[in-house]
Amino acid sequence: MESLARQIAQQYFSLNASAQQMAGYGSLNFKLKVDGKAQYVLKLDASEETADFLHAENAVLQYLSTQADQPGLLPVPQSNRQGSQLFTYQEDQQSYMTRMLSFIPGTFSAEVAHDEKMLKSLGQFLAKLDSLLLPLRPAAVERRRFEWDLQYCLDTEIHLPHIKDVKRTRIAAYFFDQYRQNILPQMPHLRKSLIHNDANDWNVLTQEGKVSGLIDFGDMAYTATIHELAVALAYACMHTDDPLQTVIWVCEAYHEVFPLEEREIEVLYYLIAARLCTSVCMSAYSRHLYPENDYIAISEAPAWDLLESWIQLNPYQFIRQLKLSCGFSVPASPNASLMQEERQQHLSQALSLSYPSPLILEGGALQYLYDSRGQTYLDAYNNVIHLGHCHPRVVQAGQKQMAKLNTNTRYLYSLLNEYATALSAKFPDPLNYVYFVNSGSAAADLAIRLAQAYQQRQQLIVMQHGYHGNTQIGIDISSYKYNGKGGQGAPKHVQELPLYDTYRSQGSVADYLKQCEQMLERLDAPAAFVAESIVGCGGQIPIPADYLQGIYALIRAKGGLCIADEVQTGFGRLGTHFWGFESQGVIPDIVILGKPMGNGHPIGAVVTTAPVVEAFENGMEFFSSFGGNPVSCAIGLEVLKVIEEENLMTEAQKTGDYFGEQMRKLAAQYPVLGDVRGSGLFWGLEFVADGQSKKPHPQLAADLVAQLKEEGILLGTDGPFHNVVKFKPPMCFHTDNVDQLVTKMADLLSKASK
């Protein structure tokens, strides 16, 4: 091909030049040297369909050559001997759209340090270029729709299935959805102009550490002007450990020359992410087409690295800092003390807050939360948001259904049947019937009503330290509440069995079962026994399988039903099984569901058997205004699909095993970490004064949680002594997150031990 380039140079431009093929995307590029000095670039494009665009590109470059204050910064089209700057060259059966541009010297920015000097010069250069391009509106450019124009970035979302790493797919899908939420509504209001649209590290040239030139106008777009910076910054931020500072330097310099509008700053964070998503999706598609091309995977690695760190950058802090650096005013950060005072004017103080210094949250992204101070938190605590904060598929499922239909169960609609079928399929026979409500508390309340209606008696047996909701029935059966602060003890119709704690209990499981048997012998026949498979509020204590199996046998021997509370442990959280009761080798008569069902949307359910359902159908209607509504069903169904399709159970087991392994290493090093217990993404870390006495150390647990919060990691405490640190993060939590948590915890334990 180089001989072809030399022939064209001689025949059409009367140049006796050497030719060296250069890298290019979509066209053949040759560096032409005359007398040993690079002077021109010959470009051959095999598609005649691009002729209109190439004419427009040449016209833009010709215009810029007359406007730039310094020559030689941008390529200039060269005329051939016939005076044409674009012509067709025929070679055998192949024809090429052919043109020649002046060669721009310099060192690619990919090969130089991205320091303040270089980055500010990049901002200034692009601002000058964009101001020169303002009057131009080439029709051939404006009518082109292509995936590298950020106004059409959602066109590349179709390639998400080609990304094989679920963790990465989830991040890209999140940012595509944020584009819908934050960019699409603003797009009509953003100023538009012609932009270069591809100031990447292999198009930007530098001399003496400053930007000196720009090549390849083949991605020109008539689009939102701010896209120029979004594209440039997506690449510039790949070279820095401080992306926000990089953005500030570039934007400050750009703003001085070509002032930004406030609304442009407000969308820039998500536009940069959108460009990165476009890049990784196009790379994944190319890798699908050309699996033997290893370079594709190598070239997309920096984009993935930046995306994975970008989601940890607080977008609200990004916007505030960038506005301030460009001279815009920003409102003062909310005052937590004032907000608490206002809250207490209208809300009961019984509604508590986490942490002595409460968080003011502004947003969330999968396993991360963003507060008003600019801090990003790794959420290792929130099992309500089962799949992750703002999981894109759940958000879209709810929005789509909300825009179509929402009503109650007195009407027929297919989603109710579909969700009930999908949910009941997750249970063993004979658990085939579903009642939908709108919270785990409502589900626990209904479960007790079902059991009492079936048995025609009121007596209930509960587990020590159990918690089952905030209704009156829920409080009545929750040892954690009626024996806790402000509680009045168990009601007369409620009896409590001892919890077998593998860390603290004295005696064997058989001893405890004998004690349970003796207690039950003194009681009338119970309606039901209710327990979690891991007692969460009791300190994340797993009930030994042989203990729960023994209690179920004793209860059923007395004619009672067995109720499993899966509000905290269900939907694959334990990793080994979809439901906690499965890990115990038992099948309950009634199951209580809540929290994770809707990924934060209020859904609850009771799953039970045909005989229990028939006994409840006594003429009194059961109705829940919001239970089973179409929006809840759409969201709940999507949660089930995501758990399956993102393989979250397997990931929970993998991450949980790794977490347990790392925590046991810490426990071996620091005896104050007395016990590590749990499964999947549901663990308790019990802190004690010393390993011998096992005396609870609630202050250490509280201090550790408070210090971790200051380090950007959220955990909580629980248990009867409040000395157990709870680990129950969203299911998207992964081993890299575990490393972050363990490193911080090890550092704090080291300091506490001195």
PDB file of C-alpha atoms in Angstrom, residues 65 152 183 212 235 251 299 368 384 481 488 573 670 696 744:
ATOM      1  CA  SER A  65      -6.667  27.793   8.334  1.00  0.00           C
ATOM      2  CA  TYR A 152     -26.850   9.459  20.249  1.00  0.00           C
ATOM      3  CA  ILE A 183     -28.987  14.341  30.209  1.00  0.00           C
ATOM      4  CA  SER A 212       0.200  22.590  20.041  1.00  0.00           C
ATOM      5  CA  TYR A 235      -9.432  10.591  27.824  1.00  0.00           C
ATOM      6  CA  CYS A 251     -12.535  23.528  32.437  1.00  0.00           C
ATOM      7  CA  SER A 299      -7.077  -0.513  24.529  1.00  0.00           C
ATOM      8  CA  TYR A 368     -22.052   3.587  46.799  1.00  0.00           C
ATOM      9  CA  VAL A 384     -32.882  -3.268  51.835  1.00  0.00           C
ATOM     10  CA  LYS A 481     -38.675  -5.146  70.866  1.00  0.00           C
ATOM     11  CA  GLN A 488     -43.248  -4.236  78.233  1.00  0.00           C
ATOM     12  CA  ARG A 573     -28.317 -13.276  50.177  1.00  0.00           C
ATOM     13  CA  TYR A 670      -6.892  -9.092  67.164  1.00  0.00           C
ATOM     14  CA  PRO A 696     -19.170  -7.637  75.205  1.00  0.00           C
ATOM     15  CA  LYS A 744      -9.512   0.158  56.774  1.00  0.00           C
TER      16      LYS A 744
END
